mmCIF file of C-alpha atoms in Angstrom:
data_model
loop_
_atom_site.group_PDB
_atom_site.id
_atom_site.type_symbol
_atom_site.label_atom_id
_atom_site.label_comp_id
_atom_site.label_asym_id
_atom_site.label_seq_id
_atom_site.Cartn_x
_atom_site.Cartn_y
_atom_site.Cartn_z
ATOM 1 C CA MET A 1 -18.114 0.866 -40.153
ATOM 2 C CA GLY A 2 -18.466 2.065 -43.655
ATOM 3 C CA HIS A 3 -22.150 1.242 -43.995
ATOM 4 C CA GLY A 4 -22.729 0.428 -40.350
ATOM 5 C CA ALA A 5 -21.880 1.164 -36.734
ATOM 6 C CA SER A 6 -18.342 1.275 -35.483
ATOM 7 C CA PRO A 7 -16.678 0.902 -32.085
ATOM 8 C CA SER A 8 -14.858 3.561 -30.211
ATOM 9 C CA CYS A 9 -12.214 1.030 -29.239
ATOM 10 C CA PRO A 10 -11.743 2.256 -25.674
ATOM 11 C CA GLY A 11 -8.533 0.999 -24.246
ATOM 12 C CA GLY A 12 -9.272 1.942 -20.623
ATOM 13 C CA ASP A 13 -9.929 -0.833 -18.182
ATOM 14 C CA PRO A 14 -10.296 -1.005 -14.418
ATOM 15 C CA MET A 15 -8.040 -3.968 -14.055
ATOM 16 C CA THR A 16 -5.792 -3.888 -11.028
ATOM 17 C CA PRO A 17 -3.636 -6.549 -9.388
ATOM 18 C CA ALA A 18 -6.226 -6.891 -6.658
ATOM 19 C CA ALA A 19 -9.128 -7.541 -9.028
ATOM 20 C CA PRO A 20 -10.314 -11.099 -9.586
ATOM 21 C CA ARG A 21 -8.349 -13.027 -12.180
ATOM 22 C CA ARG A 22 -11.384 -13.629 -14.354
ATOM 23 C CA ARG A 23 -12.141 -9.914 -14.596
ATOM 24 C CA ALA A 24 -8.463 -9.199 -15.280
ATOM 25 C CA LEU A 25 -8.427 -11.685 -18.153
ATOM 26 C CA VAL A 26 -11.598 -10.212 -19.686
ATOM 27 C CA TRP A 27 -10.229 -6.670 -19.613
ATOM 28 C CA ASP A 28 -6.855 -7.821 -20.879
ATOM 29 C CA LEU A 29 -8.534 -9.326 -23.960
ATOM 30 C CA PHE A 30 -11.147 -6.587 -24.302
ATOM 31 C CA PRO A 31 -9.431 -4.679 -27.178
ATOM 32 C CA LEU A 32 -9.494 -7.867 -29.245
ATOM 33 C CA PHE A 33 -13.307 -7.932 -29.125
ATOM 34 C CA TRP A 34 -13.420 -4.750 -31.210
ATOM 35 C CA LEU A 35 -11.677 -6.568 -34.050
ATOM 36 C CA ALA A 36 -15.041 -8.121 -34.841
ATOM 37 C CA PHE A 37 -15.845 -4.860 -36.665
ATOM 38 C CA LEU A 38 -13.252 -5.758 -39.288
ATOM 39 C CA ALA A 39 -16.171 -7.690 -40.738
ATOM 40 C CA PHE A 40 -17.189 -4.446 -42.487
ATOM 41 C CA PRO A 41 -14.049 -4.027 -44.657
ATOM 42 C CA VAL A 42 -13.954 -7.785 -45.210
ATOM 43 C CA ALA A 43 -17.559 -7.694 -46.412
ATOM 44 C CA GLY A 44 -16.740 -4.721 -48.622
ATOM 45 C CA PHE A 45 -13.865 -6.634 -50.164
ATOM 46 C CA LEU A 46 -16.025 -9.712 -50.801
ATOM 47 C CA GLU A 47 -18.835 -7.792 -52.497
ATOM 48 C CA ARG A 48 -17.444 -8.669 -55.927
ATOM 49 C CA PRO A 49 -14.974 -11.206 -57.346
ATOM 50 C CA ARG A 50 -11.303 -10.380 -56.806
ATOM 51 C CA THR A 51 -8.110 -11.394 -58.559
ATOM 52 C CA ALA A 52 -5.419 -13.418 -56.832
ATOM 53 C CA GLY A 53 -3.220 -10.326 -56.569
ATOM 54 C CA GLN A 54 -5.985 -8.281 -54.978
ATOM 55 C CA THR A 55 -6.714 -11.058 -52.512
ATOM 56 C CA LEU A 56 -3.035 -11.381 -51.622
ATOM 57 C CA LEU A 57 -2.763 -7.608 -51.089
ATOM 58 C CA PHE A 58 -5.858 -7.505 -48.899
ATOM 59 C CA VAL A 59 -4.856 -10.484 -46.757
ATOM 60 C CA GLY A 60 -1.267 -9.257 -46.361
ATOM 61 C CA LEU A 61 -2.226 -5.732 -45.307
ATOM 62 C CA LEU A 62 -4.927 -7.040 -43.001
ATOM 63 C CA ALA A 63 -2.421 -9.361 -41.295
ATOM 64 C CA ALA A 64 0.082 -6.506 -40.911
ATOM 65 C CA PHE A 65 -2.607 -4.278 -39.412
ATOM 66 C CA LEU A 66 -3.623 -6.977 -36.937
ATOM 67 C CA GLY A 67 0.002 -7.364 -35.849
ATOM 68 C CA LEU A 68 0.301 -3.622 -35.214
ATOM 69 C CA TYR A 69 -3.015 -3.460 -33.368
ATOM 70 C CA VAL A 70 -2.196 -6.340 -31.041
ATOM 71 C CA THR A 71 1.271 -4.920 -30.338
ATOM 72 C CA VAL A 72 -0.078 -1.462 -29.477
ATOM 73 C CA PHE A 73 -2.589 -2.835 -26.985
ATOM 74 C CA ARG A 74 -0.020 -5.224 -25.603
ATOM 75 C CA PHE A 75 1.942 -2.228 -24.295
ATOM 76 C CA ARG A 76 -1.074 -0.283 -23.037
ATOM 77 C CA MET A 77 -0.251 -1.141 -19.405
ATOM 78 C CA VAL A 78 2.060 1.794 -18.737
ATOM 79 C CA THR A 79 5.133 1.418 -16.584
ATOM 80 C CA ALA A 80 8.254 3.504 -16.286
ATOM 81 C CA ARG A 81 9.961 1.282 -18.856
ATOM 82 C CA SER A 82 7.103 0.791 -21.311
ATOM 83 C CA GLY A 83 5.908 4.418 -21.602
ATOM 84 C CA GLU A 84 8.248 5.394 -24.448
ATOM 85 C CA VAL A 85 7.722 2.029 -26.122
ATOM 86 C CA GLN A 86 3.961 2.603 -25.959
ATOM 87 C CA GLU A 87 4.258 6.012 -27.598
ATOM 88 C CA ARG A 88 6.359 4.696 -30.488
ATOM 89 C CA TRP A 89 3.991 1.815 -31.137
ATOM 90 C CA ALA A 90 0.972 4.133 -30.959
ATOM 91 C CA LEU A 91 2.456 6.271 -33.739
ATOM 92 C CA ALA A 92 3.358 3.180 -35.744
ATOM 93 C CA GLY A 93 -0.167 1.786 -35.314
ATOM 94 C CA TRP A 94 -1.751 5.051 -36.446
ATOM 95 C CA ALA A 95 0.509 5.307 -39.504
ATOM 96 C CA GLY A 96 -0.060 1.650 -40.355
ATOM 97 C CA SER A 97 -3.819 2.003 -40.211
ATOM 98 C CA LEU A 98 -3.659 5.066 -42.482
ATOM 99 C CA VAL A 99 -1.537 3.218 -45.028
ATOM 100 C CA THR A 100 -3.890 0.247 -44.882
ATOM 101 C CA TYR A 101 -6.894 2.495 -45.496
ATOM 102 C CA PHE A 102 -5.386 4.183 -48.558
ATOM 103 C CA ALA A 103 -4.049 0.926 -50.012
ATOM 104 C CA LEU A 104 -7.343 -0.947 -49.602
ATOM 105 C CA PHE A 105 -9.780 1.893 -50.336
ATOM 106 C CA PRO A 106 -10.155 0.843 -54.003
ATOM 107 C CA LEU A 107 -11.081 -2.655 -52.788
ATOM 108 C CA THR A 108 -13.206 -1.908 -49.698
ATOM 109 C CA GLY A 109 -14.707 1.526 -50.357
ATOM 110 C CA GLY A 110 -16.279 3.329 -47.411
ATOM 111 C CA SER A 111 -16.173 0.238 -45.223
ATOM 112 C CA GLY A 112 -12.394 0.698 -45.056
ATOM 113 C CA GLY A 113 -13.060 3.630 -42.707
ATOM 114 C CA ALA A 114 -12.835 1.029 -39.965
ATOM 115 C CA PHE A 115 -9.050 1.265 -40.229
ATOM 116 C CA LEU A 116 -9.190 5.030 -39.623
ATOM 117 C CA ILE A 117 -11.207 4.507 -36.441
ATOM 118 C CA TYR A 118 -8.777 1.848 -35.250
ATOM 119 C CA GLY A 119 -5.918 4.233 -36.013
ATOM 120 C CA ALA A 120 -7.511 6.958 -33.905
ATOM 121 C CA SER A 121 -7.957 4.519 -31.054
ATOM 122 C CA MET A 122 -4.273 3.591 -31.176
ATOM 123 C CA ILE A 123 -2.910 7.149 -31.394
ATOM 124 C CA GLY A 124 -4.593 7.918 -28.084
ATOM 125 C CA PHE A 125 -1.977 5.825 -26.276
ATOM 126 C CA GLN A 126 0.698 8.512 -25.938
ATOM 127 C CA PRO A 127 1.172 11.479 -23.600
ATOM 128 C CA ARG A 128 0.709 14.414 -25.990
ATOM 129 C CA THR A 129 -2.942 15.434 -26.035
ATOM 130 C CA ALA A 130 -2.532 17.844 -28.957
ATOM 131 C CA LEU A 131 -0.861 15.193 -31.087
ATOM 132 C CA ALA A 132 -3.544 12.612 -30.341
ATOM 133 C CA LEU A 133 -6.387 14.993 -31.226
ATOM 134 C CA TRP A 134 -4.754 16.489 -34.333
ATOM 135 C CA LEU A 135 -3.989 13.066 -35.782
ATOM 136 C CA ALA A 136 -7.528 11.957 -34.950
ATOM 137 C CA PHE A 137 -8.846 15.028 -36.807
ATOM 138 C CA LEU A 138 -6.573 14.108 -39.710
ATOM 139 C CA ASN A 139 -8.192 10.657 -39.822
ATOM 140 C CA MET A 140 -11.588 12.329 -39.817
ATOM 141 C CA ALA A 141 -10.553 14.580 -42.712
ATOM 142 C CA VAL A 142 -9.342 11.552 -44.662
ATOM 143 C CA MET A 143 -12.635 9.827 -43.959
ATOM 144 C CA VAL A 144 -14.624 12.832 -45.266
ATOM 145 C CA TRP A 145 -12.425 13.481 -48.313
ATOM 146 C CA PRO A 146 -14.245 11.044 -50.674
ATOM 147 C CA PHE A 147 -17.485 12.889 -49.863
ATOM 148 C CA TRP A 148 -16.001 16.158 -51.160
ATOM 149 C CA THR A 149 -14.561 14.481 -54.252
ATOM 150 C CA GLY A 150 -17.933 13.035 -55.174
ATOM 151 C CA THR A 151 -17.136 9.416 -54.323
ATOM 152 C CA TYR A 152 -19.720 9.516 -51.533
ATOM 153 C CA GLN A 153 -23.248 10.777 -52.028
ATOM 154 C CA PRO A 154 -25.320 12.881 -49.581
ATOM 155 C CA ASP A 155 -27.277 9.822 -48.481
ATOM 156 C CA ASP A 156 -23.983 8.309 -47.209
ATOM 157 C CA LEU A 157 -24.005 10.784 -44.335
ATOM 158 C CA TRP A 158 -26.168 8.401 -42.267
ATOM 159 C CA TRP A 159 -23.187 6.116 -41.690
ATOM 160 C CA LEU A 160 -20.355 8.618 -42.219
ATOM 161 C CA ALA A 161 -21.420 10.987 -39.413
ATOM 162 C CA PRO A 162 -21.418 8.300 -36.654
ATOM 163 C CA ASN A 163 -18.037 7.061 -37.860
ATOM 164 C CA LEU A 164 -16.604 10.564 -37.514
ATOM 165 C CA VAL A 165 -17.882 10.740 -33.935
ATOM 166 C CA PHE A 166 -16.485 7.296 -33.148
ATOM 167 C CA THR A 167 -13.081 8.333 -34.526
ATOM 168 C CA LEU A 168 -12.810 11.327 -32.199
ATOM 169 C CA VAL A 169 -14.227 9.466 -29.190
ATOM 170 C CA ALA A 170 -11.810 6.566 -29.728
ATOM 171 C CA ALA A 171 -8.770 8.868 -29.657
ATOM 172 C CA TYR A 172 -9.924 10.939 -26.686
ATOM 173 C CA ALA A 173 -11.116 7.975 -24.586
ATOM 174 C CA ASN A 174 -7.895 6.035 -25.026
ATOM 175 C CA HIS A 175 -5.785 9.133 -24.385
ATOM 176 C CA ALA A 176 -7.680 9.770 -21.131
ATOM 177 C CA SER A 177 -7.183 6.126 -20.175
ATOM 178 C CA TYR A 178 -3.486 6.425 -20.971
ATOM 179 C CA GLY A 179 -3.190 9.520 -18.760
ATOM 180 C CA GLN A 180 -4.819 7.684 -15.872
ATOM 181 C CA ARG A 181 -2.402 4.799 -16.292
ATOM 182 C CA VAL A 182 0.587 7.138 -16.299
ATOM 183 C CA ALA A 183 -0.639 8.869 -13.139
ATOM 184 C CA ARG A 184 -1.302 5.524 -11.468
ATOM 185 C CA ALA A 185 2.138 4.193 -12.403
ATOM 186 C CA GLN A 186 3.798 7.357 -11.110
ATOM 187 C CA LEU A 187 1.841 7.189 -7.850
ATOM 188 C CA GLU A 188 2.808 3.557 -7.332
ATOM 189 C CA GLN A 189 6.437 4.387 -8.068
ATOM 190 C CA VAL A 190 6.392 7.239 -5.554
ATOM 191 C CA GLN A 191 4.749 5.006 -2.974
ATOM 192 C CA ARG A 192 7.356 2.285 -3.491
ATOM 193 C CA GLU A 193 10.126 4.865 -3.173
ATOM 194 C CA LYS A 194 8.613 6.220 0.053
ATOM 195 C CA GLU A 195 8.367 2.713 1.456
ATOM 196 C CA ARG A 196 11.970 2.002 0.478
ATOM 197 C CA LEU A 197 13.205 5.215 2.088
ATOM 198 C CA ALA A 198 11.178 4.517 5.218
ATOM 199 C CA ALA A 199 12.613 1.001 5.415
ATOM 200 C CA ASP A 200 16.160 2.331 4.958
ATOM 201 C CA ALA A 201 15.601 4.944 7.664
ATOM 202 C CA GLU A 202 14.202 2.309 10.012
ATOM 203 C CA ARG A 203 17.177 0.019 9.420
ATOM 204 C CA GLU A 204 19.569 2.886 10.123
ATOM 205 C CA ARG A 205 17.682 3.752 13.302
ATOM 206 C CA ILE A 206 17.771 0.152 14.522
ATOM 207 C CA ALA A 207 21.481 -0.147 13.723
ATOM 208 C CA ARG A 208 22.209 3.116 15.535
ATOM 209 C CA ASP A 209 20.116 2.118 18.558
ATOM 210 C CA LEU A 210 21.775 -1.282 18.800
ATOM 211 C CA HIS A 211 25.212 0.292 18.571
ATOM 212 C CA ASP A 212 24.408 2.830 21.265
ATOM 213 C CA LEU A 213 22.670 0.242 23.408
ATOM 214 C CA LEU A 214 25.063 -2.697 23.184
ATOM 215 C CA GLY A 215 28.389 -1.296 22.024
ATOM 216 C CA HIS A 216 29.515 0.114 25.360
ATOM 217 C CA THR A 217 27.863 -2.657 27.401
ATOM 218 C CA LEU A 218 29.525 -5.486 25.479
ATOM 219 C CA SER A 219 32.888 -3.715 25.669
ATOM 220 C CA VAL A 220 32.586 -3.537 29.478
ATOM 221 C CA ILE A 221 31.581 -7.219 29.645
ATOM 222 C CA VAL A 222 34.616 -8.210 27.574
ATOM 223 C CA LEU A 223 37.005 -6.178 29.751
ATOM 224 C CA LYS A 224 35.573 -7.504 33.012
ATOM 225 C CA SER A 225 35.618 -11.073 31.711
ATOM 226 C CA GLU A 226 39.300 -10.716 30.775
ATOM 227 C CA LEU A 227 40.038 -9.256 34.206
ATOM 228 C CA ALA A 228 38.195 -12.100 35.938
ATOM 229 C CA GLY A 229 40.241 -14.615 33.944
ATOM 230 C CA LYS A 230 43.494 -13.007 35.029
ATOM 231 C CA LEU A 231 42.382 -12.860 38.696
ATOM 232 C CA ALA A 232 41.031 -16.386 38.822
ATOM 233 C CA GLU A 233 44.259 -17.932 40.228
ATOM 234 C CA ARG A 234 45.812 -15.189 42.388
ATOM 235 C CA ASP A 235 42.618 -13.507 43.694
ATOM 236 C CA PRO A 236 39.572 -15.817 43.352
ATOM 237 C CA ALA A 237 37.341 -13.573 45.486
ATOM 238 C CA ARG A 238 38.007 -10.572 43.264
ATOM 239 C CA ALA A 239 37.465 -12.724 40.169
ATOM 240 C CA ALA A 240 34.099 -13.901 41.534
ATOM 241 C CA GLN A 241 33.128 -10.296 42.192
ATOM 242 C CA GLU A 242 33.962 -9.362 38.601
ATOM 243 C CA ILE A 243 31.909 -12.291 37.285
ATOM 244 C CA ARG A 244 28.925 -11.170 39.378
ATOM 245 C CA GLU A 245 29.392 -7.668 37.934
ATOM 246 C CA VAL A 246 29.371 -9.167 34.414
ATOM 247 C CA GLU A 247 26.112 -10.961 35.258
ATOM 248 C CA ARG A 248 24.541 -7.727 36.521
ATOM 249 C CA ILE A 249 25.568 -5.776 33.449
ATOM 250 C CA GLY A 250 24.299 -8.568 31.195
ATOM 251 C CA ARG A 251 20.895 -8.587 32.873
ATOM 252 C CA GLU A 252 20.602 -4.809 32.538
ATOM 253 C CA ALA A 253 21.513 -5.060 28.868
ATOM 254 C CA LEU A 254 18.877 -7.776 28.384
ATOM 255 C CA THR A 255 16.227 -5.543 29.969
ATOM 256 C CA GLU A 256 17.211 -2.647 27.720
ATOM 257 C CA VAL A 257 17.124 -4.850 24.627
ATOM 258 C CA ARG A 258 13.629 -6.087 25.501
ATOM 259 C CA ALA A 259 12.441 -2.504 25.962
ATOM 260 C CA ALA A 260 13.943 -1.502 22.610
ATOM 261 C CA VAL A 261 12.363 -4.476 20.816
ATOM 262 C CA HIS A 262 9.014 -3.596 22.349
ATOM 263 C CA GLY A 263 9.405 -0.102 20.890
ATOM 264 C CA TYR A 264 10.127 -1.527 17.422
ATOM 265 C CA ARG A 265 6.877 -3.460 17.538
ATOM 266 C CA GLY A 266 4.941 -0.259 17.028
ATOM 267 C CA SER A 267 3.848 2.850 18.820
ATOM 268 C CA GLY A 268 0.168 2.014 19.102
ATOM 269 C CA LEU A 269 -2.971 2.159 17.006
ATOM 270 C CA SER A 270 -3.276 5.955 17.208
ATOM 271 C CA ALA A 271 0.188 6.428 15.726
ATOM 272 C CA GLU A 272 -0.583 3.851 13.037
ATOM 273 C CA LEU A 273 -3.759 5.735 12.151
ATOM 274 C CA ALA A 274 -1.696 8.907 11.774
ATOM 275 C CA ARG A 275 0.715 7.136 9.431
ATOM 276 C CA ALA A 276 -2.243 5.642 7.523
ATOM 277 C CA LYS A 277 -3.730 9.093 7.007
ATOM 278 C CA VAL A 278 -0.470 10.391 5.547
ATOM 279 C CA ALA A 279 -0.230 7.452 3.131
ATOM 280 C CA LEU A 280 -3.889 7.663 2.103
ATOM 281 C CA ASP A 281 -3.753 11.431 1.629
ATOM 282 C CA ALA A 282 -0.802 10.989 -0.707
ATOM 283 C CA ALA A 283 -2.874 8.507 -2.726
ATOM 284 C CA GLY A 284 -5.935 10.780 -2.822
ATOM 285 C CA VAL A 285 -7.974 8.567 -0.472
ATOM 286 C CA ARG A 286 -9.999 9.977 2.436
ATOM 287 C CA LEU A 287 -9.688 8.310 5.852
ATOM 288 C CA ASN A 288 -12.776 8.308 8.052
ATOM 289 C CA VAL A 289 -12.461 7.033 11.637
ATOM 290 C CA THR A 290 -15.902 6.444 13.126
ATOM 291 C CA GLY A 291 -16.099 6.975 16.863
ATOM 292 C CA PRO A 292 -13.392 7.269 19.532
ATOM 293 C CA LEU A 293 -10.795 4.540 19.991
ATOM 294 C CA PRO A 294 -11.256 2.529 23.197
ATOM 295 C CA GLU A 295 -8.390 1.519 25.450
ATOM 296 C CA LEU A 296 -6.902 -1.759 24.254
ATOM 297 C CA PRO A 297 -4.698 -4.434 25.813
ATOM 298 C CA ALA A 298 -1.159 -4.319 24.438
ATOM 299 C CA PRO A 299 -1.435 -7.516 22.323
ATOM 300 C CA THR A 300 -4.753 -6.392 20.837
ATOM 301 C CA GLU A 301 -3.413 -2.933 20.018
ATOM 302 C CA ALA A 302 -0.310 -4.380 18.383
ATOM 303 C CA GLY A 303 -2.400 -6.760 16.277
ATOM 304 C CA ALA A 304 -4.870 -4.049 15.296
ATOM 305 C CA ALA A 305 -2.055 -1.688 14.282
ATOM 306 C CA MET A 306 -0.421 -4.314 12.067
ATOM 307 C CA LEU A 307 -3.735 -5.230 10.437
ATOM 308 C CA LEU A 308 -4.445 -1.545 9.746
ATOM 309 C CA ARG A 309 -0.995 -1.141 8.196
ATOM 310 C CA GLU A 310 -1.530 -4.153 5.909
ATOM 311 C CA ALA A 311 -5.008 -2.991 4.887
ATOM 312 C CA VAL A 312 -3.838 0.548 4.071
ATOM 313 C CA THR A 313 -0.955 -0.832 2.018
ATOM 314 C CA ASN A 314 -3.421 -2.890 -0.037
ATOM 315 C CA VAL A 315 -5.706 0.116 -0.518
ATOM 316 C CA VAL A 316 -2.891 2.344 -1.754
ATOM 317 C CA ARG A 317 -1.447 -0.271 -4.084
ATOM 318 C CA HIS A 318 -4.439 -2.082 -5.494
ATOM 319 C CA THR A 319 -8.026 -1.063 -4.752
ATOM 320 C CA HIS A 320 -8.414 2.403 -6.383
ATOM 321 C CA ALA A 321 -10.618 3.397 -3.471
ATOM 322 C CA ARG A 322 -11.761 6.930 -2.734
ATOM 323 C CA GLU A 323 -12.555 6.452 0.955
ATOM 324 C CA VAL A 324 -11.496 4.159 3.777
ATOM 325 C CA GLU A 325 -13.583 3.817 6.922
ATOM 326 C CA VAL A 326 -12.112 2.471 10.165
ATOM 327 C CA SER A 327 -14.087 1.595 13.275
ATOM 328 C CA LEU A 328 -13.062 -0.080 16.534
ATOM 329 C CA THR A 329 -15.815 -1.129 18.924
ATOM 330 C CA ARG A 330 -16.194 -3.096 22.106
ATOM 331 C CA THR A 331 -17.951 -6.467 21.826
ATOM 332 C CA ALA A 332 -19.215 -8.934 24.410
ATOM 333 C CA HIS A 333 -15.996 -10.944 24.321
ATOM 334 C CA GLY A 334 -13.369 -8.467 23.117
ATOM 335 C CA HIS A 335 -12.945 -5.837 20.423
ATOM 336 C CA ARG A 336 -13.894 -5.662 16.740
ATOM 337 C CA LEU A 337 -11.854 -3.735 14.166
ATOM 338 C CA VAL A 338 -13.575 -3.046 10.812
ATOM 339 C CA ILE A 339 -11.674 -1.572 7.858
ATOM 340 C CA ARG A 340 -13.869 -0.839 4.846
ATOM 341 C CA ASP A 341 -12.974 0.719 1.473
ATOM 342 C CA ASP A 342 -15.049 1.541 -1.611
ATOM 343 C CA GLY A 343 -12.541 0.184 -4.127
ATOM 344 C CA VAL A 344 -12.777 -2.580 -6.713
ATOM 345 C CA GLY A 345 -13.382 -5.343 -4.169
ATOM 346 C CA GLY A 346 -13.731 -8.857 -5.518
ATOM 347 C CA GLU A 347 -13.105 -12.282 -4.092
ATOM 348 C CA GLY A 348 -9.710 -12.922 -5.673
ATOM 349 C CA PRO A 349 -6.914 -14.811 -3.900
ATOM 350 C CA GLU A 350 -5.389 -13.142 -0.878
ATOM 351 C CA GLY A 351 -1.815 -11.956 -0.814
ATOM 352 C CA SER A 352 0.805 -13.118 1.650
ATOM 353 C CA GLY A 353 0.173 -10.099 3.898
ATOM 354 C CA LEU A 354 -3.480 -10.855 4.618
ATOM 355 C CA THR A 355 -2.780 -14.586 4.810
ATOM 356 C CA GLY A 356 -0.131 -13.945 7.453
ATOM 357 C CA MET A 357 -2.471 -11.664 9.410
ATOM 358 C CA ARG A 358 -5.205 -14.293 9.306
ATOM 359 C CA GLU A 359 -2.795 -16.853 10.764
ATOM 360 C CA ARG A 360 -1.707 -14.435 13.493
ATOM 361 C CA MET A 361 -5.322 -13.683 14.368
ATOM 362 C CA ARG A 362 -5.995 -17.386 14.771
ATOM 363 C CA ALA A 363 -2.924 -17.695 16.987
ATOM 364 C CA LEU A 364 -4.264 -14.841 19.128
ATOM 365 C CA GLY A 365 -7.581 -16.648 19.461
ATOM 366 C CA GLY A 366 -9.383 -14.202 17.183
ATOM 367 C CA SER A 367 -10.637 -14.236 13.601
ATOM 368 C CA LEU A 368 -10.319 -12.225 10.397
ATOM 369 C CA THR A 369 -12.940 -12.185 7.637
ATOM 370 C CA ARG A 370 -12.972 -10.451 4.257
ATOM 371 C CA ASP A 371 -16.000 -9.349 2.243
ATOM 372 C CA GLY A 372 -15.421 -8.145 -1.313
ATOM 373 C CA THR A 373 -18.997 -7.589 -2.502
ATOM 374 C CA ARG A 374 -18.923 -3.773 -2.244
ATOM 375 C CA GLY A 375 -15.328 -2.713 -2.073
ATOM 376 C CA THR A 376 -13.379 -4.654 0.538
ATOM 377 C CA THR A 377 -14.327 -5.027 4.204
ATOM 378 C CA LEU A 378 -11.936 -6.587 6.714
ATOM 379 C CA THR A 379 -13.442 -7.555 10.077
ATOM 380 C CA ALA A 380 -11.086 -8.609 12.871
ATOM 381 C CA ASP A 381 -12.391 -9.908 16.204
ATOM 382 C CA PHE A 382 -9.901 -9.772 19.074
ATOM 383 C CA PRO A 383 -10.675 -11.710 22.251
ATOM 384 C CA ASP A 384 -10.134 -10.275 25.728
ATOM 385 C CA ASP A 385 -8.026 -13.156 27.001
ATOM 386 C CA VAL A 386 -4.956 -12.639 24.811
ATOM 387 C CA GLY A 387 -1.761 -13.451 26.663
ATOM 388 C CA GLY A 388 0.559 -10.438 26.763
ATOM 389 C CA GLU A 389 3.923 -12.016 25.954
ATOM 390 C CA ALA A 390 2.479 -14.694 23.674
ATOM 391 C CA GLY A 391 0.280 -12.222 21.873
ATOM 392 C CA LEU A 392 3.071 -9.760 21.226
ATOM 393 C CA GLY A 393 5.415 -12.471 20.097
ATOM 394 C CA LEU A 394 2.904 -13.875 17.632
ATOM 395 C CA VAL A 395 1.999 -10.494 16.235
ATOM 396 C CA THR A 396 5.597 -9.639 15.467
ATOM 397 C CA ALA A 397 6.577 -13.065 14.227
#
C-alpha cells in the first residue's frame, strides 16, 4: 500500500460447523493475516527520525485502529442477534480508519492509504449496498485528493491505481460475503423453526392419538375392575367374568398401542424421500434418486429411512451442498444405501446423530462408512438376516 501492493481484505470464508476444525481455525484467523500490510505505513513512518510526540501519536492511533479492526471481524459471523451489532461496528471501523488516515498522513504519506483500504473492507459488513459502495468511493476520493493538490506526482499512479481498485474490491467482496451470511443465517433460522413446528405438531398428534386410543379403554378397565371388586364376595362367578373381560380389553389395547407405535416409527423410505425433497428444495439443494427403490424388509426400511433423515438434516444445516444423490441397490448379502452430496466434506468429528446411526447399524449387523474427500458420502450396508422385532426396536431406540 502506498508504494506497493495492497490486499482486498476479503472477509468471506467457507467455514461451516461441519468443516474440519483446522480449516475453521484458519478461516477464523484469516482477516488477521491482512494486517501484515500495515508494514507499509509503519515503513513510511520510520523513513525519517520522529519526535517522542509523533511516535506516541502513531503508536496510539495504530493500536486504536487494530482494536477496531479486530472487533469488526469478530462480529462478521452474522446471527439474528449480531447483525445490528455488526453494522454499527462496521461504521465505526470505517470512520476510525478515515480518522487514522488523516491524522497520520503527515507522518506516513501515501503509504497511509492502507488505512483507507482497511476501512473499505470493514464498511462492507453491513446490509446496505448503496452505503457500502458510496463510502468506499469516498475513501477512493480521499486517496486521490493529494494527487489533485499536487502532493502526488504523475509517476505515483503506478501504485495509486491498484490501491483504488483494491479499495473498491474490498468493500464489494466483504459486502457480498455479508449478504451470503445473512441469507444463510435466515435459512438456518427458518429451518429450525420448521423443525420446531413439526416437532410440536408431532407431539400434539401423539398426545391426541394416545388420548383417543387409551382414554376410553382405561376408563372401561377401571369401571369393570371396580365392579369385579364389589362382586367378589356375593357373586364370584360374575366377578371372574368381569376380570376375564378386563383381560380381553387390556390385550386389545396392547395390540392397538403396538400398532400405533409401529406407525410412529416411520411411514417407509418412499415417504422419507418425499420429506427429504421438501427440506432440500427449501434449502436450494437438488435431490437426485438414482434407480428404482427395491422392496425392503421392515427393519431395513426403517433403518434406511432414519439414516436418510439424519443425512438430509446434516446437508441442510452444514454442508452447503448443491446436490444430493441417493441410491439403494441390492447386494449379495443385503442392500446398500449410498447418500452422496457435493458440499464441503472433510474428515471432521462426527456429530451425535451419525454416531448413533453407526451404533444402530452395528446392532443390526450392518455397517456405515463416511468418505469426506469430495463432499460427503455415506454408505450403509444392511444385511438380509435382520430380525424384525429386534431390528425395529434398535432402530427406534
